Amino acid sequence: MSEKELSSSEDEDDGCEGKVDVGVGGLEKILESTQMFDVTPEQFALEHDLMLTDTKTTDNDEQSRGRTKKAGTTSLFSVNLGKMRSMRVFYSDPECTCGQLVIATLDSHYKILHFHHGGLDKLAKIFEQWSSIKARSVQEVGSPSAIADKQLIICQPAAPTFEKDPEEGLFEKMTLNEWRSYENKAGVIVDSSTVRKHIHFASVNFDMREKVWPFLLRVYPWESSADQRDNIKNDLFLEYQNIRKKRYRTMDNAPARWLSIENSIVKDVIRTDRKNPFFAGDNNPNGETMKNILINYAIMNPEINYIQGMSDLLAPLLSTLNDEVDAYFCFTNFMKRTVFSSTPQGNENLMETNLNYLRNMIKLFEPDFYQHLEKQKPDAMQLMFVHRWILLCFKREFPENHALHVWEGCWAAWRTNYFHLFVCVAIVSVYGKDVIAQDLPHDEILLYFSSLAMHMDPVLVLQKARGLLYEFTRLEKIPCVLEGLCSAENEQWHSHKSFRNFYCNQSHTDKEVCPYQ
């Protein structure tokens, strides 16, 4: 395999330094040997001239190690097969040639090799040969080491047709012409339910986000005309000027407190999305605009103030809308949908509400994974591995453009206001089987899912999430603790608002009497 076939990038966690430097071209020779366990890995590397070339060493140093430098050495990577705990091969394309090879050491460090240009299937075959040899060695020697079939796990995540929503694939990304087809002559969206359904399944084109997002975030009512939206935009501009004036008055009255808050905001702003050209460079005015929006939000929402992570959610809004006023009001409504926001009563822990829903959803859809967590409770039941997913709305789990597709699917609020939790369950469903296979404890479950960040298949996850939501809507009876997932905004839930469609599953966290008992 050539260097191009292997990979174009590599992520390596600290502490995962291998002691065998294996050239890609020499892997097959090593694995063909049935005597590979009779000598040390170092001896094999020396014998086959596979030690990583160190350009700083002298000829004497090389001769002292019993080898000479070989010209034209291919690209190398380092892995000690004898000291690994597992290898996971994740295919990301239908042809099963591209994806990731994730190598976990016994002390829970990870090395991730990315195969962008093919070749992963060839390497997987080599490792399958090694796994077979390892298995025979374990049986013959009676070694107490890890079972070989748990060390090599080849995953081809897929969502079979029966797991998908029947309407999957019927919609294309929304274009300007399609958007206009939903409007009447006055610019009113005639059938907002169908529009939200369209976005739920296919999202919108990049150039349509500036137009559509204010509707999805309820800045503009779906039933508003074009003239009414012009008036709303003017009113919001004037309102924002009053907010800015209030900011200056408030900060003057408590300068020390607000200076501390502003410093916290600035520290986050200068680190947020710096690779995005919209925010790149020193003294970028867009960074100043982001800071102003966050301070204004903190002024107008003193019970919430500013919380680290808000800048991550604001950045895509600002770079897409490219307007401070529009970004502020879209951001304000976005916050109402996240765990950053408090309820009107100010006494509900929104994260715990989400986690309680999620525990029961995992129990319903992925009972084996739930049982694995239950064996390790109470720590595992805190679901620490999903906290970042929920807090930052999957922005750190998928490349930004795909993360924004997830956002749009959630904002569309088709069938439920909790679509983000179905996305969480979808990730567990697609990638969680390895957790059970390796019997990972709760702290390593967090490491495992963290290692998959930016390497999961977002299209597959969304298809699975929509399939799970469809399955949920088809349930004859729904656990009472999941009643809140049923959005009254959609007509398909009206039939569920009757006593006979819910049952008490004895999973209450409060002291109230269940009406379905």
Coordinates of C-alpha atoms in Angstrom, one line a residue:
M1 CA 0.0 0.0 0.0
S2 CA 1.3 3.5 -0.8
E3 CA 1.3 6.4 1.5
K4 CA -1.6 7.9 -0.4
E5 CA -3.6 4.7 0.1
L6 CA -3.0 4.7 3.8
S7 CA -3.9 8.0 5.2
S8 CA -3.6 11.8 4.9
S9 CA -3.8 12.6 8.6
E10 CA -3.3 11.1 12.1
D11 CA -4.4 11.9 15.6
E12 CA -2.4 10.6 18.5
D13 CA -3.1 10.8 22.2
D14 CA -0.3 11.4 24.6
G15 CA 1.2 8.3 26.0
C16 CA 0.4 6.1 23.1
E17 CA 4.0 5.7 21.9
G18 CA 4.6 2.3 20.3
K19 CA 7.8 0.3 20.7
V20 CA 7.5 -1.4 17.3
D21 CA 7.9 0.8 14.2
V22 CA 6.1 -1.0 11.5
G23 CA 6.4 0.1 7.8
V24 CA 3.1 -0.3 6.0
G25 CA 4.8 -2.3 3.2
G26 CA 6.3 -4.8 5.7
L27 CA 3.1 -5.6 7.7
E28 CA 2.2 -8.6 5.5
K29 CA 5.6 -10.2 5.8
I30 CA 5.5 -10.0 9.6
L31 CA 1.9 -11.4 9.8
E32 CA 2.6 -14.2 7.5
S33 CA 5.2 -15.6 9.9
T34 CA 3.7 -18.3 12.1
Q35 CA 6.7 -17.9 14.5
M36 CA 5.9 -14.2 15.3
F37 CA 5.3 -15.0 19.0
D38 CA 8.7 -16.8 19.4
V39 CA 10.7 -13.6 19.2
T40 CA 10.2 -10.1 20.5
P41 CA 8.6 -7.4 18.4
E42 CA 11.9 -5.5 18.5
Q43 CA 13.7 -8.5 17.0
F44 CA 11.2 -8.8 14.2
A45 CA 11.5 -5.1 13.4
L46 CA 15.3 -5.4 13.2
E47 CA 15.1 -8.5 11.1
H48 CA 12.8 -7.0 8.5
D49 CA 14.4 -3.6 8.5
L50 CA 11.3 -1.9 9.9
M51 CA 12.6 0.3 12.6
L52 CA 11.7 4.0 12.2
T53 CA 14.5 5.9 10.6
D54 CA 16.0 8.6 12.8
T55 CA 17.7 11.2 10.7
K56 CA 19.6 12.5 13.8
T57 CA 21.4 9.3 14.4
T58 CA 24.9 8.7 13.1
D59 CA 26.1 5.7 11.0
N60 CA 27.8 4.3 14.0
D61 CA 24.6 4.4 16.0
E62 CA 22.8 2.6 13.2
Q63 CA 25.5 0.0 12.9
S64 CA 25.5 -0.6 16.7
R65 CA 21.8 -1.5 16.3
G66 CA 22.7 -4.0 13.6
R67 CA 21.1 -2.2 10.7
T68 CA 21.9 0.4 8.0
K69 CA 19.7 3.2 6.7
K70 CA 17.6 2.1 3.7
A71 CA 16.9 4.6 1.0
G72 CA 13.3 5.2 -0.1
T73 CA 11.7 4.1 3.2
T74 CA 7.9 4.3 3.0
S75 CA 5.7 6.3 5.4
L76 CA 5.7 4.6 8.8
F77 CA 3.5 4.5 11.8
S78 CA 4.2 3.1 15.3
V79 CA 2.1 0.4 17.1
N80 CA 2.9 -2.3 19.6
L81 CA 0.5 -5.1 18.8
G82 CA 1.5 -6.9 22.0
K83 CA 0.5 -4.0 24.2
M84 CA -2.7 -2.9 22.7
R85 CA -6.1 -3.6 24.2
S86 CA -8.2 -3.4 21.1
M87 CA -8.3 -2.3 17.5
R88 CA -11.5 -0.9 16.0
V89 CA -11.9 -0.5 12.3
F90 CA -14.7 2.0 11.4
Y91 CA -15.7 2.1 7.7
S92 CA -17.1 5.4 6.6
D93 CA -18.0 4.7 3.0
P94 CA -20.2 2.1 1.3
E95 CA -17.2 0.6 -0.4
C96 CA -15.5 -0.1 2.9
T97 CA -12.2 1.4 1.9
C98 CA -12.1 4.6 3.9
G99 CA -12.6 5.3 7.6
Q100 CA -10.7 5.2 10.9
L101 CA -8.5 2.7 12.6
V102 CA -8.7 3.3 16.4
I103 CA -6.0 1.6 18.5
A104 CA -6.5 1.5 22.2
T105 CA -3.7 0.7 24.6
L106 CA -4.1 -1.1 27.9
D107 CA -3.8 2.2 29.8
S108 CA -6.7 3.7 27.7
H109 CA -4.7 5.9 25.3
Y110 CA -5.9 6.0 21.7
K111 CA -4.1 6.3 18.4
I112 CA -6.5 7.2 15.5
L113 CA -5.4 6.7 11.9
H114 CA -7.6 8.3 9.2
F115 CA -7.9 6.6 5.8
H116 CA -9.2 9.4 3.5
H117 CA -8.0 7.8 0.2
G118 CA -8.8 4.1 0.6
G119 CA -6.6 1.3 1.8
L120 CA -8.3 0.6 5.1
D121 CA -9.9 -2.6 3.8
K122 CA -6.4 -4.0 2.9
L123 CA -5.0 -3.2 6.3
A124 CA -8.1 -4.7 8.0
K125 CA -7.4 -8.0 6.2
I126 CA -3.9 -8.0 7.5
F127 CA -5.1 -7.4 11.0
E128 CA -7.7 -10.2 10.6
Q129 CA -4.8 -12.5 9.8
W130 CA -2.9 -11.3 12.9
S131 CA -6.0 -11.8 15.0
S132 CA -6.4 -15.4 13.8
I133 CA -2.7 -16.1 14.6
K134 CA -3.1 -14.5 18.0
A135 CA -6.2 -16.6 18.7
R136 CA -4.3 -19.9 17.8
S137 CA -1.4 -18.8 20.0
V138 CA -3.6 -18.1 23.0
Q139 CA -5.3 -21.6 22.6
E140 CA -2.0 -23.4 22.2
V141 CA -0.1 -21.7 24.9
G142 CA -3.0 -21.3 27.3
S143 CA -2.1 -17.7 27.8
P144 CA -4.3 -15.7 30.2
S145 CA -4.1 -12.6 28.0
A146 CA -7.1 -10.9 26.4
I147 CA -9.2 -13.0 24.0
A148 CA -8.2 -12.2 20.4
D149 CA -11.7 -11.8 19.1
K150 CA -12.2 -8.9 21.5
Q151 CA -9.0 -7.2 20.3
L152 CA -10.0 -6.7 16.7
I153 CA -13.4 -5.3 16.0
I154 CA -14.4 -4.3 12.5
C155 CA -17.4 -2.0 12.4
Q156 CA -19.4 -1.1 9.3
P157 CA -22.1 1.2 10.8
A158 CA -25.2 1.1 8.8
A159 CA -28.9 1.8 9.1
P160 CA -30.9 -1.0 7.4
T161 CA -34.0 0.1 5.5
F162 CA -36.3 -1.3 8.2
E163 CA -34.6 1.0 10.8
K164 CA -35.3 4.2 8.8
D165 CA -38.3 6.4 8.5
P166 CA -40.3 5.3 5.5
E167 CA -40.1 8.9 4.1
E168 CA -36.3 8.8 4.3
G169 CA -34.8 10.0 1.0
L170 CA -38.0 11.6 -0.4
F171 CA -36.7 15.1 0.2
E172 CA -33.7 17.1 -1.2
K173 CA -32.0 20.0 0.6
M174 CA -34.3 22.9 0.4
T175 CA -33.5 25.5 -2.3
L176 CA -34.8 29.0 -2.9
N177 CA -37.3 27.8 -5.5
E178 CA -38.6 25.1 -3.1
W179 CA -38.9 27.7 -0.3
R180 CA -40.8 30.0 -2.6
S181 CA -43.2 27.2 -3.5
Y182 CA -44.3 27.2 0.1
E183 CA -45.1 30.9 0.1
N184 CA -48.2 32.7 -1.2
K185 CA -48.1 36.0 -3.0
A186 CA -47.9 37.9 0.3
G187 CA -44.8 35.9 1.4
V188 CA -46.7 33.9 4.0
I189 CA -45.6 30.3 4.6
V190 CA -48.9 28.5 3.8
D191 CA -48.0 25.1 5.3
S192 CA -45.3 25.4 8.0
S193 CA -45.8 21.8 9.0
T194 CA -44.7 20.6 5.6
V195 CA -41.8 23.0 5.5
R196 CA -40.5 21.8 8.9
K197 CA -40.9 18.2 7.8
H198 CA -38.9 19.0 4.7
I199 CA -36.1 20.5 6.8
H200 CA -36.3 17.7 9.3
F201 CA -35.5 15.2 6.6
A202 CA -33.1 17.1 4.3
S203 CA -32.1 20.4 6.0
V204 CA -31.5 23.5 3.8
N205 CA -28.8 24.6 1.3
F206 CA -26.0 26.7 2.8
D207 CA -27.2 29.8 0.9
M208 CA -30.7 29.4 2.4
R209 CA -29.7 29.5 6.0
E210 CA -29.7 33.2 6.3
K211 CA -33.3 33.3 5.1
V212 CA -34.7 30.2 6.9
W213 CA -33.0 30.2 10.3
P214 CA -35.0 33.2 11.7
F215 CA -38.1 31.1 11.0
L216 CA -36.7 28.0 12.6
L217 CA -35.7 30.0 15.7
R218 CA -39.1 31.7 15.8
V219 CA -37.8 35.2 15.3
Y220 CA -40.2 35.4 12.4
P221 CA -43.6 33.8 12.8
W222 CA -44.4 31.2 10.1
E223 CA -47.7 33.0 9.4
S224 CA -46.1 36.4 8.9
S225 CA -46.1 38.2 5.5
A226 CA -43.1 39.8 3.9
D227 CA -44.3 43.2 4.9
Q228 CA -44.9 42.1 8.5
R229 CA -41.4 40.7 8.6
D230 CA -40.0 44.0 7.4
N231 CA -41.8 45.7 10.3
I232 CA -40.6 43.0 12.8
K233 CA -37.0 43.6 11.6
N234 CA -37.3 47.3 12.1
D235 CA -38.8 46.8 15.6
L236 CA -36.0 44.4 16.5
F237 CA -33.4 46.9 15.4
L238 CA -34.9 49.6 17.6
E239 CA -35.2 47.2 20.5
Y240 CA -31.5 46.2 20.2
Q241 CA -30.5 49.9 20.4
N242 CA -32.3 50.1 23.7
I243 CA -30.6 46.9 24.9
R244 CA -27.2 48.5 24.1
K245 CA -28.2 51.6 26.1
K246 CA -29.2 49.5 29.0
R247 CA -25.9 47.6 28.8
Y248 CA -23.9 50.8 29.3
R249 CA -26.1 51.9 32.2
T250 CA -25.9 48.6 33.9
M251 CA -22.1 48.2 33.5
D252 CA -21.6 51.8 34.9
N253 CA -23.6 50.9 38.0
A254 CA -21.5 47.7 38.8
P255 CA -18.2 48.1 36.8
A256 CA -16.2 45.5 38.8
R257 CA -18.8 42.8 38.4
W258 CA -19.3 43.4 34.7
L259 CA -15.6 43.8 34.0
S260 CA -15.1 40.3 35.3
I261 CA -17.9 38.9 33.1
E262 CA -16.6 40.8 30.1
N263 CA -13.1 39.3 30.7
S264 CA -14.6 35.8 30.8
I265 CA -16.4 36.4 27.5
V266 CA -13.3 37.8 25.8
K267 CA -11.2 34.8 26.8
D268 CA -13.7 32.5 25.1
V269 CA -14.3 34.7 22.1
I270 CA -10.7 34.8 21.1
R271 CA -10.6 31.0 21.2
T272 CA -13.8 30.3 19.3
D273 CA -13.8 29.1 15.7
R274 CA -10.5 30.7 14.9
K275 CA -10.1 28.4 11.9
N276 CA -13.3 29.9 10.4
P277 CA -12.1 32.8 8.1
F278 CA -15.0 34.8 9.4
F279 CA -13.3 35.0 12.8
A280 CA -9.6 34.5 11.8
G281 CA -6.9 37.0 12.5
D282 CA -6.0 39.4 15.3
N283 CA -8.3 42.4 15.9
N284 CA -11.1 40.9 13.8
P285 CA -14.2 43.1 14.1
N286 CA -16.4 40.0 14.0
G287 CA -14.9 38.9 17.3
E288 CA -15.8 42.2 18.8
T289 CA -19.4 41.8 17.5
M290 CA -19.6 38.3 19.1
K291 CA -18.4 39.8 22.4
N292 CA -21.0 42.5 22.3
I293 CA -23.8 40.1 21.6
L294 CA -22.8 37.9 24.6
I295 CA -22.5 40.8 26.9
N296 CA -25.9 42.1 25.8
Y297 CA -27.4 38.7 26.4
A298 CA -25.9 38.5 29.9
I299 CA -27.3 42.0 30.6
M300 CA -30.8 41.1 29.5
N301 CA -30.7 37.6 31.2
P302 CA -29.1 38.2 34.6
E303 CA -30.5 34.9 36.0
I304 CA -28.5 33.1 33.3
N305 CA -25.6 35.5 32.7
Y306 CA -22.8 34.2 30.5
I307 CA -21.8 30.5 30.6
Q308 CA -18.8 29.0 29.0
G309 CA -19.8 27.3 25.7
M310 CA -22.3 30.0 24.6
S311 CA -19.7 31.4 22.3
D312 CA -19.5 28.1 20.5
L313 CA -23.2 28.2 19.8
L314 CA -23.3 31.9 18.8
A315 CA -20.4 31.7 16.3
P316 CA -22.2 29.8 13.5
L317 CA -25.2 32.0 13.9
L318 CA -23.1 35.2 13.5
S319 CA -21.0 33.9 10.6
T320 CA -24.1 32.7 8.8
L321 CA -26.4 35.7 9.4
N322 CA -23.6 38.2 9.3
D323 CA -25.8 40.7 11.1
E324 CA -25.5 41.6 14.8
V325 CA -29.2 42.3 15.4
D326 CA -30.4 39.1 13.6
A327 CA -27.7 37.0 15.3
Y328 CA -28.6 38.4 18.8
F329 CA -32.3 37.6 18.6
C330 CA -31.7 34.2 16.9
F331 CA -29.2 33.4 19.6
T332 CA -31.6 34.5 22.4
N333 CA -34.3 32.1 21.1
F334 CA -31.7 29.3 20.5
M335 CA -30.7 29.6 24.2
K336 CA -34.3 28.9 25.2
R337 CA -34.0 25.5 23.6
T338 CA -30.7 24.6 25.3
V339 CA -29.7 23.6 28.9
F340 CA -28.2 27.0 29.3
S341 CA -31.6 28.5 29.8
S342 CA -33.7 28.3 32.9
T343 CA -37.4 27.7 33.0
P344 CA -39.8 30.6 33.9
Q345 CA -39.9 29.2 37.4
G346 CA -36.2 29.0 37.5
N347 CA -36.2 25.8 39.6
E348 CA -35.8 23.1 37.0
N349 CA -32.4 21.4 36.2
L350 CA -32.7 21.2 32.4
M351 CA -29.7 19.0 32.0
E352 CA -31.1 16.5 34.5
T353 CA -34.5 16.6 32.7
N354 CA -32.7 15.7 29.5
L355 CA -30.7 13.0 31.1
N356 CA -33.7 11.4 32.7
Y357 CA -35.5 11.3 29.3
L358 CA -32.3 9.8 27.8
R359 CA -31.9 7.1 30.4
N360 CA -35.5 5.9 29.7
M361 CA -35.0 6.2 25.9
I362 CA -31.8 4.1 26.1
K363 CA -33.7 1.6 28.2
L364 CA -36.5 1.5 25.6
F365 CA -34.4 1.4 22.4
E366 CA -31.1 -0.1 23.5
P367 CA -31.8 -2.4 26.5
D368 CA -28.4 -4.2 26.2
F369 CA -26.5 -0.9 26.5
Y370 CA -28.8 0.1 29.4
Q371 CA -28.1 -3.1 31.2
H372 CA -24.3 -2.5 30.7
L373 CA -24.7 0.9 32.4
E374 CA -26.9 -0.4 35.1
K375 CA -24.2 -2.9 36.2
Q376 CA -21.9 0.1 37.0
K377 CA -24.4 2.5 38.6
P378 CA -24.6 5.0 40.0
D379 CA -21.7 6.5 38.2
A380 CA -22.5 5.2 34.7
M381 CA -26.1 6.4 35.0
Q382 CA -24.9 10.0 35.1
L383 CA -24.3 9.5 31.3
M384 CA -21.2 11.7 31.4
F385 CA -20.4 10.8 27.8
V386 CA -23.5 12.7 26.5
H387 CA -23.1 15.9 28.5
R388 CA -21.0 17.7 25.8
W389 CA -23.3 16.4 23.1
I390 CA -26.3 18.1 24.8
L391 CA -24.5 21.2 26.1
L392 CA -22.9 22.2 22.7
C393 CA -25.5 20.6 20.5
F394 CA -23.1 18.2 18.9
K395 CA -20.8 20.9 17.6
R396 CA -17.7 19.1 18.8
E397 CA -18.9 15.7 17.6
F398 CA -19.3 16.4 13.9
P399 CA -17.7 18.8 11.3
E400 CA -19.5 22.1 11.5
N401 CA -21.5 21.9 8.3
H402 CA -22.9 18.5 9.4
A403 CA -23.4 19.7 13.0
L404 CA -25.6 22.5 11.5
H405 CA -27.7 19.9 9.7
V406 CA -28.3 18.4 13.2
W407 CA -29.2 21.9 14.5
E408 CA -31.7 22.4 11.7
G409 CA -33.3 19.0 12.3
C410 CA -33.7 19.9 16.0
W411 CA -35.0 23.4 15.3
A412 CA -37.6 22.1 12.8
A413 CA -39.3 20.5 15.8
W414 CA -41.0 17.9 13.6
R415 CA -42.9 15.4 15.8
T416 CA -40.9 16.4 18.9
N417 CA -39.1 19.2 20.6
Y418 CA -36.5 16.8 21.8
F419 CA -35.0 15.5 18.5
H420 CA -31.5 16.1 20.0
L421 CA -32.1 13.2 22.4
F422 CA -33.0 10.9 19.5
V423 CA -29.7 11.9 18.0
C424 CA -28.0 10.9 21.2
V425 CA -29.7 7.5 21.2
A426 CA -28.8 7.0 17.5
I427 CA -25.1 7.5 18.4
V428 CA -25.3 4.9 21.1
S429 CA -27.2 2.6 18.8
V430 CA -24.6 2.9 16.0
Y431 CA -21.4 3.0 18.0
G432 CA -22.2 1.7 21.4
K433 CA -22.0 -2.1 20.7
D434 CA -18.2 -1.8 21.1
V435 CA -18.7 -0.6 24.7
I436 CA -20.6 -3.8 25.5
A437 CA -18.1 -6.0 23.6
Q438 CA -15.2 -4.6 25.5
D439 CA -17.1 -4.4 28.8
L440 CA -15.9 -0.8 29.3
P441 CA -16.3 0.8 32.7
H442 CA -18.0 4.2 33.0
D443 CA -14.9 6.3 32.8
E444 CA -13.6 4.5 29.7
I445 CA -17.0 4.9 28.0
L446 CA -16.4 8.6 28.2
L447 CA -12.9 8.1 26.6
Y448 CA -14.4 5.8 24.0
F449 CA -17.0 8.2 22.7
S450 CA -14.6 11.2 23.0
S451 CA -12.2 9.3 20.6
L452 CA -15.0 9.1 18.1
A453 CA -15.6 12.9 18.0
M454 CA -15.4 14.3 14.5
H455 CA -15.1 10.7 13.1
M456 CA -18.7 9.5 13.3
D457 CA -20.9 9.3 10.2
P458 CA -23.3 12.3 10.6
V459 CA -25.6 11.2 7.7
L460 CA -26.0 7.7 9.2
V461 CA -26.6 9.1 12.7
L462 CA -29.3 11.4 11.5
Q463 CA -31.0 8.6 9.5
K464 CA -30.9 6.4 12.6
A465 CA -32.3 9.3 14.7
R466 CA -35.2 9.9 12.4
G467 CA -35.9 6.2 12.3
L468 CA -36.0 6.0 16.1
L469 CA -38.4 9.0 16.2
Y470 CA -40.6 7.3 13.7
E471 CA -40.5 4.1 15.7
F472 CA -41.4 6.1 18.9
T473 CA -44.5 7.6 17.2
R474 CA -45.7 4.1 16.2
L475 CA -45.6 2.7 19.8
E476 CA -49.0 1.6 21.0
K477 CA -48.1 2.5 24.5
I478 CA -45.5 5.0 25.7
P479 CA -43.8 5.0 29.1
C480 CA -45.2 7.8 31.2
V481 CA -41.8 9.3 31.9
L482 CA -41.4 9.9 28.2
E483 CA -44.7 11.7 27.8
G484 CA -42.9 15.0 27.5
L485 CA -41.3 13.9 24.2
C486 CA -44.7 14.0 22.6
S487 CA -45.0 17.5 21.1
A488 CA -48.6 18.8 21.0
E489 CA -47.6 21.0 18.1
N490 CA -48.0 18.1 15.7
E491 CA -51.4 16.5 14.9
Q492 CA -50.0 13.0 15.0
W493 CA -49.7 13.3 18.7
H494 CA -53.3 14.1 19.4
S495 CA -54.2 10.4 19.5
H496 CA -51.5 9.9 22.2
K497 CA -53.1 12.4 24.5
S498 CA -55.4 9.9 26.1
F499 CA -55.0 7.7 29.2
R500 CA -54.8 4.4 27.3
N501 CA -51.7 5.4 25.3
F502 CA -49.3 5.8 28.3
Y503 CA -48.3 3.4 31.0
C504 CA -46.5 3.8 34.3
N505 CA -43.0 2.3 34.2
Q506 CA -42.1 3.1 37.8
S507 CA -39.2 5.3 36.8
H508 CA -40.3 8.5 38.5
T509 CA -37.7 10.8 40.0
D510 CA -40.3 13.0 41.9
K511 CA -42.8 12.3 44.6
E512 CA -45.9 13.1 42.6
V513 CA -48.5 10.4 42.0
C514 CA -48.4 9.1 38.4
P515 CA -51.7 9.7 36.7
Y516 CA -51.1 6.5 34.7
Q517 CA -50.7 4.1 37.6

